[in-house]
Coordinates of C-alpha atoms in Angstrom, one line a residue:
Chain A
M539 CA -5.8 -9.4 4.8
K540 CA -8.0 -10.0 1.8
R541 CA -7.7 -12.3 -1.1
G542 CA -7.7 -10.8 -4.5
Q543 CA -10.4 -11.4 -7.0
H544 CA -9.1 -13.3 -10.0
L545 CA -10.0 -15.2 -13.0
E546 CA -7.8 -18.3 -12.9
M547 CA -8.2 -19.7 -9.5
G548 CA -10.9 -20.5 -7.0
G549 CA -11.0 -18.8 -3.6
G550 CA -9.8 -21.8 -1.6
A551 CA -6.2 -21.5 -2.6
E552 CA -6.2 -17.8 -1.6
F553 CA -7.8 -18.4 1.7
D554 CA -5.3 -21.2 2.3
A555 CA -2.5 -18.8 1.4
I556 CA -3.8 -16.2 3.9
R557 CA -4.1 -18.9 6.6
R558 CA -0.5 -19.9 6.0
L559 CA 0.7 -16.2 6.2
L560 CA -1.1 -15.7 9.5
E561 CA 0.3 -18.9 10.9
T562 CA 3.8 -17.8 9.9
W563 CA 3.4 -14.4 11.4
G564 CA 1.7 -15.5 14.6
P565 CA 1.2 -12.6 17.1
Q566 CA 3.1 -10.2 14.8
A567 CA -0.1 -10.1 12.7
T568 CA -2.9 -8.3 14.6
G569 CA -6.3 -6.9 13.9
I570 CA -6.7 -8.7 10.6
G571 CA -10.2 -9.6 9.6
D572 CA -12.0 -6.5 8.6
D573 CA -12.1 -4.8 5.2
A574 CA -9.7 -2.2 6.5
A575 CA -7.3 -2.3 9.5
Q576 CA -7.7 0.1 12.4
L577 CA -4.6 1.7 13.8
A578 CA -4.1 3.9 16.8
I579 CA -1.7 6.8 16.4
P580 CA -0.4 8.4 19.7
V581 CA -2.2 11.7 20.4
G582 CA -0.2 14.7 19.2
E583 CA 1.9 12.7 16.8
H584 CA 1.9 13.2 13.0
L585 CA 0.8 10.2 10.9
V586 CA 3.2 9.3 8.0
V587 CA 2.7 6.7 5.4
S588 CA 4.7 5.3 2.6
T589 CA 4.3 2.5 0.0
D590 CA 7.2 0.6 -1.6
A591 CA 7.2 -2.2 -4.1
S592 CA 9.8 -5.0 -4.7
V593 CA 9.3 -6.7 -8.0
E594 CA 11.0 -9.8 -9.3
N595 CA 13.4 -9.1 -12.1
V596 CA 13.2 -5.4 -11.4
H597 CA 14.4 -5.2 -7.8
F598 CA 15.9 -8.6 -7.4
R599 CA 16.4 -11.9 -9.3
R600 CA 15.2 -15.2 -7.9
E601 CA 18.6 -16.8 -8.2
W602 CA 20.3 -14.1 -6.1
L603 CA 18.3 -14.3 -2.9
T604 CA 16.4 -16.8 -0.7
P605 CA 12.7 -16.2 -0.3
E606 CA 13.3 -15.1 3.3
E607 CA 15.9 -12.6 2.1
I608 CA 13.4 -11.3 -0.5
G609 CA 10.7 -10.8 2.1
A610 CA 13.1 -9.2 4.5
R611 CA 14.7 -6.9 2.0
A612 CA 11.3 -5.6 0.7
T613 CA 10.3 -4.9 4.3
I614 CA 13.5 -3.1 5.1
A615 CA 13.2 -0.9 2.1
A616 CA 9.7 0.1 3.1
L617 CA 10.7 0.8 6.7
S618 CA 13.5 2.9 5.6
D619 CA 11.1 5.5 4.2
I620 CA 9.6 5.8 7.7
A621 CA 13.1 6.1 9.2
A622 CA 13.8 8.9 6.7
M623 CA 10.9 10.8 8.3
A624 CA 12.4 10.1 11.8
A625 CA 9.1 8.4 12.6
T626 CA 8.3 5.2 14.5
P627 CA 6.6 2.5 12.5
R628 CA 3.2 1.7 13.9
G629 CA 1.8 -0.9 11.4
M630 CA 2.4 -2.4 8.0
L631 CA 0.3 -4.0 5.2
L632 CA 1.6 -6.4 2.6
A633 CA 0.1 -6.6 -0.9
L634 CA 1.6 -9.8 -2.4
A635 CA 1.3 -10.9 -6.0
L636 CA 2.3 -14.6 -6.0
P637 CA 3.0 -16.6 -9.1
E638 CA 2.2 -20.3 -9.0
S639 CA 5.9 -21.0 -9.2
W640 CA 6.5 -19.2 -5.9
R641 CA 3.6 -20.8 -4.0
G642 CA 5.8 -23.2 -2.2
D643 CA 7.9 -20.3 -1.0
L644 CA 5.0 -18.4 0.6
Q645 CA 5.9 -19.2 4.2
A646 CA 9.6 -18.4 3.6
L647 CA 8.7 -15.0 2.1
A648 CA 6.4 -14.4 5.0
R649 CA 9.1 -15.4 7.5
G650 CA 11.4 -12.8 6.0
V651 CA 8.7 -10.1 6.3
G652 CA 7.7 -11.2 9.8
H653 CA 11.3 -11.3 11.0
V654 CA 12.0 -7.7 10.0
A655 CA 8.6 -6.5 11.2
R656 CA 9.3 -8.0 14.6
E657 CA 12.8 -6.5 14.7
A658 CA 11.2 -3.1 14.0
N659 CA 8.4 -3.8 16.5
T660 CA 5.8 -3.2 13.8
P661 CA 2.6 -5.1 13.7
I662 CA 1.4 -6.5 10.4
I663 CA -2.2 -5.1 10.3
G664 CA -3.4 -6.1 6.8
G665 CA -2.7 -6.9 3.3
N666 CA -3.9 -8.4 0.0
I667 CA -2.9 -11.5 -1.9
S668 CA -3.5 -12.3 -5.5
L669 CA -2.0 -14.3 -8.3
G670 CA 0.5 -12.7 -10.6
T671 CA 3.0 -13.8 -13.3
E672 CA 5.9 -12.2 -11.3
L673 CA 6.4 -12.0 -7.6
S674 CA 5.9 -8.6 -6.1
L675 CA 5.7 -7.4 -2.6
T676 CA 4.2 -4.0 -2.0
L677 CA 4.7 -2.9 1.6
T678 CA 2.8 0.0 3.0
V679 CA 4.1 1.3 6.4
L680 CA 2.4 3.7 8.6
G681 CA 4.3 5.5 11.3
S682 CA 4.1 8.5 13.6
T683 CA 6.3 11.1 15.1
T684 CA 6.1 14.4 16.9
H685 CA 8.7 16.0 14.5
P686 CA 8.6 14.6 11.0
L687 CA 11.9 15.0 9.2
T688 CA 11.3 16.2 5.6
R689 CA 13.5 16.8 2.6
S690 CA 12.7 20.5 2.6
G691 CA 14.1 21.6 5.9
A692 CA 17.8 22.1 5.0
Q693 CA 19.1 25.7 5.1
V694 CA 22.1 27.4 3.7
G695 CA 25.1 26.6 5.9
D696 CA 23.8 23.3 7.2
I697 CA 26.3 20.4 7.5
L698 CA 25.3 17.1 5.9
F699 CA 25.9 13.9 7.9
A700 CA 25.6 10.4 6.5
T701 CA 25.2 7.2 8.5
G702 CA 27.1 4.0 7.7
L703 CA 29.4 2.9 4.9
F704 CA 28.6 3.3 1.3
G705 CA 29.1 1.3 -1.9
G706 CA 28.3 -2.2 -0.7
P707 CA 25.0 -2.8 -2.6
G708 CA 26.3 -1.3 -5.8
A709 CA 29.5 -3.5 -5.7
A710 CA 27.4 -6.6 -4.9
L711 CA 25.1 -5.8 -7.9
R712 CA 28.0 -5.4 -10.2
S713 CA 29.4 -8.8 -9.2
L714 CA 26.0 -10.5 -9.5
Q715 CA 25.4 -9.0 -12.9
S716 CA 28.8 -10.2 -14.0
G717 CA 28.0 -13.7 -12.8
E718 CA 30.6 -13.4 -10.0
N719 CA 30.2 -14.0 -6.3
P720 CA 30.1 -10.6 -4.4
A721 CA 32.6 -10.0 -1.7
A722 CA 31.2 -10.9 1.7
A723 CA 31.3 -7.2 2.9
H724 CA 29.4 -6.1 -0.2
W725 CA 26.9 -9.0 -0.1
E726 CA 26.0 -8.3 3.5
R727 CA 25.1 -4.7 2.7
F728 CA 23.1 -5.8 -0.3
V729 CA 21.1 -8.6 1.3
S730 CA 20.4 -7.2 4.7
P731 CA 20.6 -3.5 5.0
T732 CA 19.2 -1.9 8.2
P733 CA 16.4 0.6 8.3
R734 CA 17.9 3.4 10.4
L735 CA 14.9 3.9 12.6
R736 CA 16.6 4.5 15.9
E737 CA 19.5 6.4 14.3
A738 CA 17.0 8.8 12.8
H739 CA 15.6 9.6 16.3
W740 CA 19.1 10.2 17.6
L741 CA 19.9 12.5 14.7
V742 CA 16.7 14.6 15.2
E743 CA 17.6 14.9 18.9
H744 CA 21.0 16.1 17.9
G745 CA 19.8 18.7 15.5
A746 CA 18.9 17.1 12.1
R747 CA 16.3 19.3 10.4
A748 CA 16.1 17.7 7.0
G749 CA 16.7 14.1 5.9
I750 CA 16.4 11.5 3.2
D751 CA 17.2 7.8 3.0
I752 CA 19.7 6.7 0.4
S753 CA 17.7 4.5 -2.0
D754 CA 18.7 6.0 -5.4
G755 CA 22.4 6.7 -4.4
L756 CA 24.1 9.2 -2.2
L757 CA 24.6 11.8 -5.0
A758 CA 21.1 11.4 -6.5
D759 CA 19.4 11.5 -3.1
A760 CA 21.5 14.5 -2.0
A761 CA 20.2 16.2 -5.2
H762 CA 16.6 15.4 -4.1
L763 CA 17.3 17.0 -0.7
A764 CA 18.9 20.0 -2.4
R765 CA 16.0 20.5 -4.7
A766 CA 13.4 20.2 -2.0
S767 CA 15.3 22.6 0.3
E768 CA 16.3 25.0 -2.5
V769 CA 19.9 24.8 -1.7
T770 CA 23.0 23.6 -3.5
I771 CA 24.8 20.8 -1.8
L772 CA 28.5 20.3 -2.0
I773 CA 29.8 16.9 -1.2
D774 CA 33.4 16.2 -0.1
A775 CA 34.2 13.1 -2.0
T776 CA 37.2 12.4 0.3
A777 CA 34.9 12.3 3.3
I778 CA 32.5 9.6 1.9
P779 CA 32.8 6.6 4.2
C780 CA 33.2 3.6 1.8
V781 CA 33.1 -0.1 2.3
V782 CA 36.4 -1.8 1.5
G783 CA 37.2 -2.2 -2.2
V784 CA 34.9 0.6 -3.4
S785 CA 35.9 4.0 -4.7
A786 CA 34.2 7.2 -3.6
D787 CA 32.5 7.6 -7.1
E788 CA 31.2 4.0 -6.8
A789 CA 30.0 4.7 -3.2
M790 CA 28.1 7.9 -4.3
A791 CA 26.3 6.0 -7.1
S792 CA 25.4 3.0 -5.1
G793 CA 21.6 2.7 -4.5
E794 CA 19.5 0.7 -2.0
E795 CA 21.9 1.7 0.8
Y796 CA 19.1 2.6 3.2
E797 CA 21.5 4.8 5.1
L798 CA 20.4 8.3 6.1
L799 CA 21.6 11.7 4.9
V800 CA 20.6 14.6 7.2
A801 CA 21.2 18.3 7.3
V802 CA 22.2 19.8 10.7
P803 CA 22.7 23.5 11.5
V804 CA 26.3 24.3 11.8
E805 CA 26.1 25.1 15.6
R806 CA 24.7 21.7 16.3
A807 CA 27.1 20.1 13.8
T808 CA 30.1 21.3 15.6
A809 CA 28.8 19.7 18.8
M810 CA 27.9 16.4 17.1
N811 CA 29.3 13.5 19.0
V812 CA 30.0 11.1 16.1
R813 CA 31.9 8.8 18.5
A814 CA 28.9 8.4 20.7
F815 CA 26.8 7.6 17.7
R816 CA 29.3 4.9 16.6
D817 CA 29.4 3.5 20.1
V818 CA 25.6 3.2 20.3
Y819 CA 24.8 2.1 16.7
G820 CA 28.0 0.4 15.6
I821 CA 28.3 2.4 12.4
P822 CA 30.0 5.7 11.5
L823 CA 28.4 9.1 11.3
S824 CA 30.3 11.2 8.9
A825 CA 30.1 14.9 7.9
I826 CA 30.3 14.7 4.1
G827 CA 29.1 18.0 2.8
V828 CA 27.5 21.4 3.2
C829 CA 24.4 23.3 2.0
K830 CA 25.2 26.4 0.0
A831 CA 23.1 29.1 -1.5
P832 CA 21.5 28.0 -4.8
E833 CA 23.9 28.7 -7.7
P834 CA 22.6 30.0 -11.0
E835 CA 23.6 26.8 -12.8
A836 CA 22.0 24.7 -10.2
V837 CA 18.6 26.4 -9.5
Q838 CA 16.8 23.1 -9.8
G839 CA 18.8 21.8 -6.9
A840 CA 22.0 19.8 -7.3
A841 CA 24.5 17.9 -5.4
T842 CA 28.0 18.8 -6.5
V843 CA 31.2 17.0 -5.6
R844 CA 34.0 19.4 -4.8
G845 CA 37.1 19.2 -2.7
F846 CA 36.9 21.4 0.4
E847 CA 38.3 21.2 3.8
H848 CA 37.2 18.1 5.7
L849 CA 34.5 18.8 8.2
G850 CA 34.6 15.7 10.3
Chain B
M621 CA 5.8 9.3 -4.9
K622 CA 9.1 7.4 -5.4
R623 CA 10.6 5.7 -8.3
G624 CA 11.5 2.1 -7.8
Q625 CA 15.0 0.8 -7.9
H626 CA 15.4 -1.5 -10.8
L627 CA 17.9 -3.3 -12.9
E628 CA 16.8 -2.7 -16.5
M629 CA 16.3 1.0 -16.8
G630 CA 17.9 4.3 -15.8
G631 CA 16.2 6.7 -13.4
G632 CA 15.2 9.3 -16.0
A633 CA 12.3 7.3 -17.4
E634 CA 10.9 6.8 -13.9
F635 CA 11.2 10.4 -13.0
D636 CA 9.6 11.3 -16.2
A637 CA 6.7 8.9 -15.4
I638 CA 6.2 10.4 -12.0
R639 CA 6.2 13.9 -13.6
R640 CA 3.5 12.8 -16.0
L641 CA 1.5 11.3 -13.1
L642 CA 1.6 14.5 -11.1
E643 CA 0.7 16.6 -14.2
T644 CA -2.3 14.4 -14.8
W645 CA -3.5 14.5 -11.2
G646 CA -2.9 18.2 -10.8
P647 CA -4.1 19.5 -7.4
Q648 CA -5.6 16.0 -6.6
A649 CA -2.0 15.0 -5.7
T650 CA -0.8 16.8 -2.6
G651 CA 2.1 16.6 -0.2
I652 CA 4.2 14.4 -2.5
G653 CA 7.9 14.8 -2.3
D654 CA 9.1 13.3 0.9
D655 CA 10.0 9.7 1.7
A656 CA 6.6 9.3 3.4
A657 CA 3.5 11.3 3.2
Q658 CA 2.0 13.1 6.1
L659 CA -1.7 12.9 6.7
A660 CA -3.9 14.6 9.3
I661 CA -6.6 12.6 10.8
P662 CA -9.4 14.5 12.6
V663 CA -9.0 14.4 16.4
G664 CA -11.1 11.8 18.0
E665 CA -11.5 9.7 14.8
H666 CA -10.2 6.2 14.3
L667 CA -7.7 5.7 11.5
V668 CA -8.5 2.8 9.1
V669 CA -6.3 1.6 6.2
S670 CA -6.6 -1.0 3.5
T671 CA -4.5 -2.1 0.6
D672 CA -5.9 -3.6 -2.6
A673 CA -4.2 -4.8 -5.8
S674 CA -5.5 -5.0 -9.3
V675 CA -3.3 -7.2 -11.5
E676 CA -3.5 -7.6 -15.2
N677 CA -4.7 -11.1 -16.3
V678 CA -5.8 -11.7 -12.7
H679 CA -8.4 -9.0 -12.1
F680 CA -8.8 -7.8 -15.6
R681 CA -7.7 -8.3 -19.2
R682 CA -6.3 -5.6 -21.3
E683 CA -8.8 -6.2 -24.1
W684 CA -11.7 -5.7 -21.8
L685 CA -11.2 -2.3 -20.4
T686 CA -9.7 1.0 -21.4
P687 CA -6.7 2.2 -19.3
E688 CA -9.0 4.9 -17.7
E689 CA -11.4 2.2 -16.7
I690 CA -8.6 0.0 -15.3
G691 CA -7.3 2.9 -13.2
A692 CA -10.8 3.9 -12.1
R693 CA -11.9 0.3 -11.2
A694 CA -8.7 -0.4 -9.2
T695 CA -9.4 2.8 -7.2
I696 CA -13.1 2.0 -6.7
A697 CA -12.2 -1.4 -5.3
A698 CA -9.8 0.1 -2.8
L699 CA -12.2 2.8 -1.7
S700 CA -14.9 0.2 -1.2
D701 CA -12.9 -1.3 1.7
I702 CA -13.0 2.1 3.4
A703 CA -16.8 2.3 2.7
A704 CA -17.2 -1.1 4.3
M705 CA -15.8 0.4 7.5
A706 CA -18.2 3.4 7.2
A707 CA -15.1 5.6 7.1
T708 CA -14.3 8.8 5.1
P709 CA -11.3 8.4 2.8
R710 CA -8.5 10.9 3.7
G711 CA -5.7 9.9 1.4
M712 CA -4.5 7.3 -1.0
L713 CA -1.2 6.0 -2.3
L714 CA -0.7 4.2 -5.7
A715 CA 2.0 1.6 -6.2
L716 CA 2.2 1.0 -9.9
A717 CA 4.1 -1.7 -11.7
L718 CA 4.2 -0.5 -15.3
P719 CA 5.4 -2.8 -18.2
E720 CA 7.0 -1.2 -21.2
S721 CA 4.0 -2.0 -23.3
W722 CA 1.8 0.1 -21.0
R723 CA 4.1 3.1 -20.9
G724 CA 2.0 5.0 -23.4
D725 CA -1.1 4.4 -21.3
L726 CA 0.3 5.9 -18.1
Q727 CA -1.6 9.1 -18.3
A728 CA -4.8 7.4 -19.2
L729 CA -4.4 5.0 -16.2
A730 CA -3.7 8.0 -14.0
R731 CA -6.7 9.9 -15.3
G732 CA -8.9 6.9 -14.2
V733 CA -7.3 6.9 -10.7
G734 CA -7.5 10.7 -10.5
H735 CA -11.1 10.9 -11.6
V736 CA -12.3 8.4 -8.9
A737 CA -10.1 10.1 -6.3
R738 CA -11.7 13.4 -7.1
E739 CA -15.2 12.0 -7.0
A740 CA -14.4 10.6 -3.5
N741 CA -12.7 13.8 -2.4
T742 CA -9.6 11.9 -1.6
P743 CA -6.1 13.4 -2.1
I744 CA -3.4 11.2 -3.7
I745 CA -0.6 11.6 -1.2
G746 CA 2.1 9.2 -2.4
G747 CA 3.0 6.2 -4.3
N748 CA 5.7 4.2 -6.0
I749 CA 6.4 3.4 -9.6
S750 CA 8.5 0.6 -11.0
L751 CA 8.9 -1.6 -14.1
G752 CA 7.0 -4.9 -14.2
T753 CA 6.2 -7.5 -16.7
E754 CA 2.5 -7.2 -15.9
L755 CA 0.5 -4.1 -15.1
S756 CA -0.5 -3.9 -11.5
L757 CA -2.1 -1.1 -9.4
T758 CA -1.9 -1.4 -5.7
L759 CA -4.0 1.2 -4.0
T760 CA -3.7 1.9 -0.3
V761 CA -6.4 4.1 1.1
L762 CA -6.4 5.7 4.6
G763 CA -9.6 6.8 6.1
S764 CA -11.1 7.8 9.4
T765 CA -14.4 7.6 11.2
T766 CA -15.8 8.1 14.7
H767 CA -17.6 4.7 14.5
P768 CA -15.8 2.0 12.5
L769 CA -18.1 -0.6 11.1
T770 CA -16.6 -4.0 11.5
R771 CA -17.5 -7.5 10.5
S772 CA -17.8 -8.7 14.0
G773 CA -20.6 -6.5 15.3
A774 CA -23.6 -8.5 14.1
Q775 CA -25.8 -10.0 16.8
V776 CA -28.4 -12.7 16.8
G777 CA -31.7 -11.3 15.6
D778 CA -30.1 -8.6 13.4
I779 CA -31.6 -8.0 10.0
L780 CA -29.3 -7.9 7.0
F781 CA -29.7 -5.2 4.4
A782 CA -27.9 -5.0 1.1
T783 CA -27.4 -1.9 -1.1
G784 CA -28.0 -2.0 -4.9
L785 CA -28.7 -4.7 -7.4
F786 CA -26.6 -7.9 -7.7
G787 CA -25.4 -10.1 -10.5
G788 CA -24.1 -7.5 -13.0
P789 CA -20.3 -8.0 -12.7
G790 CA -20.7 -11.8 -12.7
A791 CA -22.9 -11.8 -15.8
A792 CA -20.5 -9.4 -17.6
L793 CA -17.6 -11.7 -16.7
R794 CA -19.4 -14.7 -18.0
S795 CA -20.1 -12.9 -21.3
L796 CA -16.5 -11.7 -21.6
Q797 CA -15.1 -15.1 -20.9
S798 CA -17.4 -16.6 -23.6
G799 CA -16.2 -14.0 -26.1
E800 CA -19.6 -12.3 -26.1
N801 CA -20.5 -8.7 -25.5
P802 CA -22.0 -8.2 -22.1
A803 CA -25.5 -6.7 -21.8
A804 CA -25.3 -3.0 -21.2
A805 CA -26.8 -3.2 -17.7
H806 CA -24.2 -5.9 -16.7
W807 CA -21.3 -4.1 -18.3
E808 CA -22.1 -0.9 -16.5
R809 CA -22.0 -2.7 -13.1
F810 CA -18.7 -4.4 -14.0
V811 CA -16.8 -1.4 -15.4
S812 CA -17.9 1.3 -13.1
P813 CA -19.2 0.1 -9.7
T814 CA -19.6 2.7 -7.0
P815 CA -17.8 2.7 -3.6
R816 CA -20.7 3.1 -1.2
L817 CA -19.0 5.7 0.9
R818 CA -22.0 8.0 1.6
E819 CA -24.4 5.1 1.8
A820 CA -22.3 3.6 4.5
H821 CA -22.6 6.7 6.7
W822 CA -26.4 6.7 6.1
L823 CA -26.6 3.1 7.2
V824 CA -24.6 3.6 10.4
E825 CA -26.8 6.6 11.2
H826 CA -29.8 4.3 10.7
G827 CA -28.5 1.5 13.0
A828 CA -26.0 -0.6 11.0
R829 CA -23.6 -2.2 13.6
A830 CA -21.7 -4.6 11.3
G831 CA -20.8 -4.5 7.7
I832 CA -18.8 -5.8 4.8
D833 CA -18.4 -4.9 1.1
I834 CA -19.3 -7.4 -1.5
S835 CA -16.1 -8.3 -3.3
D836 CA -16.1 -12.1 -3.2
G837 CA -19.9 -12.5 -3.7
L838 CA -22.9 -11.9 -1.5
L839 CA -23.0 -15.4 -0.2
A840 CA -19.3 -15.7 0.4
D841 CA -19.1 -12.3 2.1
A842 CA -22.2 -13.0 4.2
A843 CA -20.2 -16.0 5.4
H844 CA -17.3 -13.8 6.3
L845 CA -19.6 -11.6 8.3
A846 CA -21.2 -14.6 10.0
R847 CA -17.9 -16.1 10.9
A848 CA -16.5 -12.8 12.4
S849 CA -19.8 -12.2 14.3
E850 CA -20.2 -15.8 15.4
V851 CA -23.7 -16.0 14.1
T852 CA -25.4 -18.0 11.3
I853 CA -26.8 -16.0 8.5
L854 CA -29.9 -17.0 6.7
I855 CA -30.5 -15.3 3.3
D856 CA -33.8 -15.2 1.6
A857 CA -33.0 -15.9 -2.0
T858 CA -36.3 -14.4 -3.1
A859 CA -35.4 -11.1 -1.6
I860 CA -32.1 -10.7 -3.4
P861 CA -32.3 -7.6 -5.7
C862 CA -31.0 -8.8 -9.0
V863 CA -30.1 -6.9 -12.2
V864 CA -32.2 -7.9 -15.2
G865 CA -31.4 -11.2 -16.7
V866 CA -29.7 -12.7 -13.7
S867 CA -31.0 -15.4 -11.3
A868 CA -30.8 -15.2 -7.5
D869 CA -28.1 -17.9 -7.5
E870 CA -26.0 -16.0 -10.0
A871 CA -26.5 -12.8 -8.1
M872 CA -25.4 -14.3 -4.8
A873 CA -22.2 -15.7 -6.5
S874 CA -21.3 -12.5 -8.3
G875 CA -18.1 -10.8 -7.0
E876 CA -16.7 -7.3 -7.3
E877 CA -20.1 -5.8 -6.7
Y878 CA -18.8 -3.3 -4.1
E879 CA -22.2 -3.1 -2.6
L880 CA -22.6 -3.2 1.1
L881 CA -24.1 -5.8 3.4
V882 CA -24.9 -4.6 6.9
A883 CA -26.5 -5.9 10.0
V884 CA -29.1 -3.8 11.8
P885 CA -30.8 -4.5 15.1
V886 CA -34.4 -5.5 14.5
E887 CA -35.9 -2.5 16.3
R888 CA -33.9 -0.2 13.9
A889 CA -34.6 -2.4 10.9
T890 CA -38.4 -2.1 11.3
A891 CA -38.0 1.7 11.2
M892 CA -35.6 1.6 8.2
N893 CA -36.8 3.9 5.5
V894 CA -35.7 2.1 2.4
R895 CA -37.7 4.5 0.3
A896 CA -35.7 7.5 1.6
F897 CA -32.5 5.6 1.0
R898 CA -33.5 5.0 -2.6
D899 CA -34.6 8.6 -3.1
V900 CA -31.2 9.9 -1.9
Y901 CA -28.8 7.4 -3.5
G902 CA -30.8 6.1 -6.5
I903 CA -30.4 2.4 -5.6
P904 CA -32.5 0.0 -3.6
L905 CA -31.8 -1.0 0.0
S906 CA -33.2 -4.5 0.6
A907 CA -33.7 -6.6 3.7
I908 CA -32.3 -10.0 2.5
G909 CA -31.6 -12.0 5.6
V910 CA -31.3 -12.5 9.3
C911 CA -28.7 -13.4 11.9
K912 CA -29.4 -16.5 13.8
A913 CA -27.7 -18.3 16.7
P914 CA -24.8 -20.4 15.5
E915 CA -25.9 -23.9 14.5
P916 CA -23.9 -26.9 15.3
E917 CA -23.2 -27.7 11.7
A918 CA -22.2 -24.1 11.1
V919 CA -19.9 -23.2 14.0
Q920 CA -17.3 -21.7 11.7
G921 CA -19.9 -19.3 10.5
A922 CA -21.9 -19.8 7.4
A923 CA -24.4 -18.1 5.2
T924 CA -27.3 -20.3 4.4
V925 CA -30.0 -19.7 1.8
R926 CA -33.4 -20.6 3.1
G927 CA -36.9 -19.6 2.2
F928 CA -38.5 -17.6 5.0
E929 CA -41.0 -14.9 5.2
H930 CA -40.0 -11.8 3.3
L931 CA -38.6 -9.1 5.6
G932 CA -38.7 -6.1 3.3

């Protein structure tokens, strides 16, 4: 954890801010004090790393969320990228740009980050703090795994499975932007999504060989998977698991879901015990599409919504 | 490299921005396309990681620097933390918050980042881009080393060596803030410092057992080293190597130097070939202080400036 250089403020305030962060995090923050953090990765595992920013008035508005929720949500979003690789998070770093007007919320922001870090058993190993005119939290998460799940591993014939229920964050955003109170079920999905870390491991054990987390929206992220794997993806709109009060179209466009979309070879897919998944994790696992050979009109990769027989 | 979620802008502009970044970086950007980057660390080496933010109007002003210089300087600052650990950078990630008014400068910013990355032989393995109301570049650098240099390894009796000449960035900042043109020698040190990556390895080979990079100022960073190592540091002000036109006091207070301060056991220090160092790296290596037993009035660690016999 380092303070940033800056023009407007003496170093004392930054050191004080770092002290308060470390007090808030307690033992969750470890190994802080050098110019760079050291991190041990289990022998034989692949290191994965991702960085993800949450910026005020871009990713959230101050009036929508408490500081704890802002800190938590930023951390969840970053961990979700590690879940998408089916990796185990090993450490995280927080780069915080903190406007004067947020100074009093520093500990609450830190509590949100620390709470999610603790839930994910991920030490906070470093960071950076500086002034800024808008609040931003940039979380870098390092993880490791013996078998990284990538976007490029899907093959023709694979069945696509999605975790959870879709549409909540999009519906909550629409309500907030209209000045209305979101429905409780939508709000819950917006304010405290879950990084699907354990679910990702289960899915790899049960045959997943490509995956992505749903941050841009199910349809958009399916297109990313299709492009990386050089397949065409057909999605069965009738199979999309939606939160109450949301259409399939809305569900497929809803971003920041942090659910997983994975591709599973058909022989493993037919044996997929979706009931066992639901029993363990409390959320549905749904077969929602298939990977087809690239079509001439979709050589760049595409996700297409078509009716076809239900796979689930 | 992922686009950020955001409220104000559709995804097309972000994807276009990522495409332009990748075009600018060319082969310097590798392995981008999954939710997290994979990175191989040589077997037997320790992984180190640091994150460092450069924020407009905090770390720089737009009128001071070209976009290339802003990108380069942010990257140099981040690499310097890896140099401070005597590690070799293995990969970096850029989280960019890009205001609309900077959109036209994206490729120039990226050229600056890419140029420094190439100089340091460091692939760009991932990142994040989002809108923002102020430009910020958060660089996360991962590195590895068999023998990490930490702040806590200095022992009583160790001699402190500093690389380079001090005072340039501070003098340049004073000029800029007074609306004057900095002297060329000061400006050069402000706008394009050097991450002392190779120098750090040389220093470890020649006995350095604790180190820090000078980002807060020589005196302040010596105090960090003293605190972490539980020693008192005495600095010989007459031994500080200063750029032309700068006093020792100004040199010791000047931040963002990105030079190294290392502690070397006295038996290695007496054999230190500072001439060979200068011949190889083109900058001086100067003995500027000693580590003493902690003093009652300085139990928290302190760097004290005292006259004592010249060590160099």
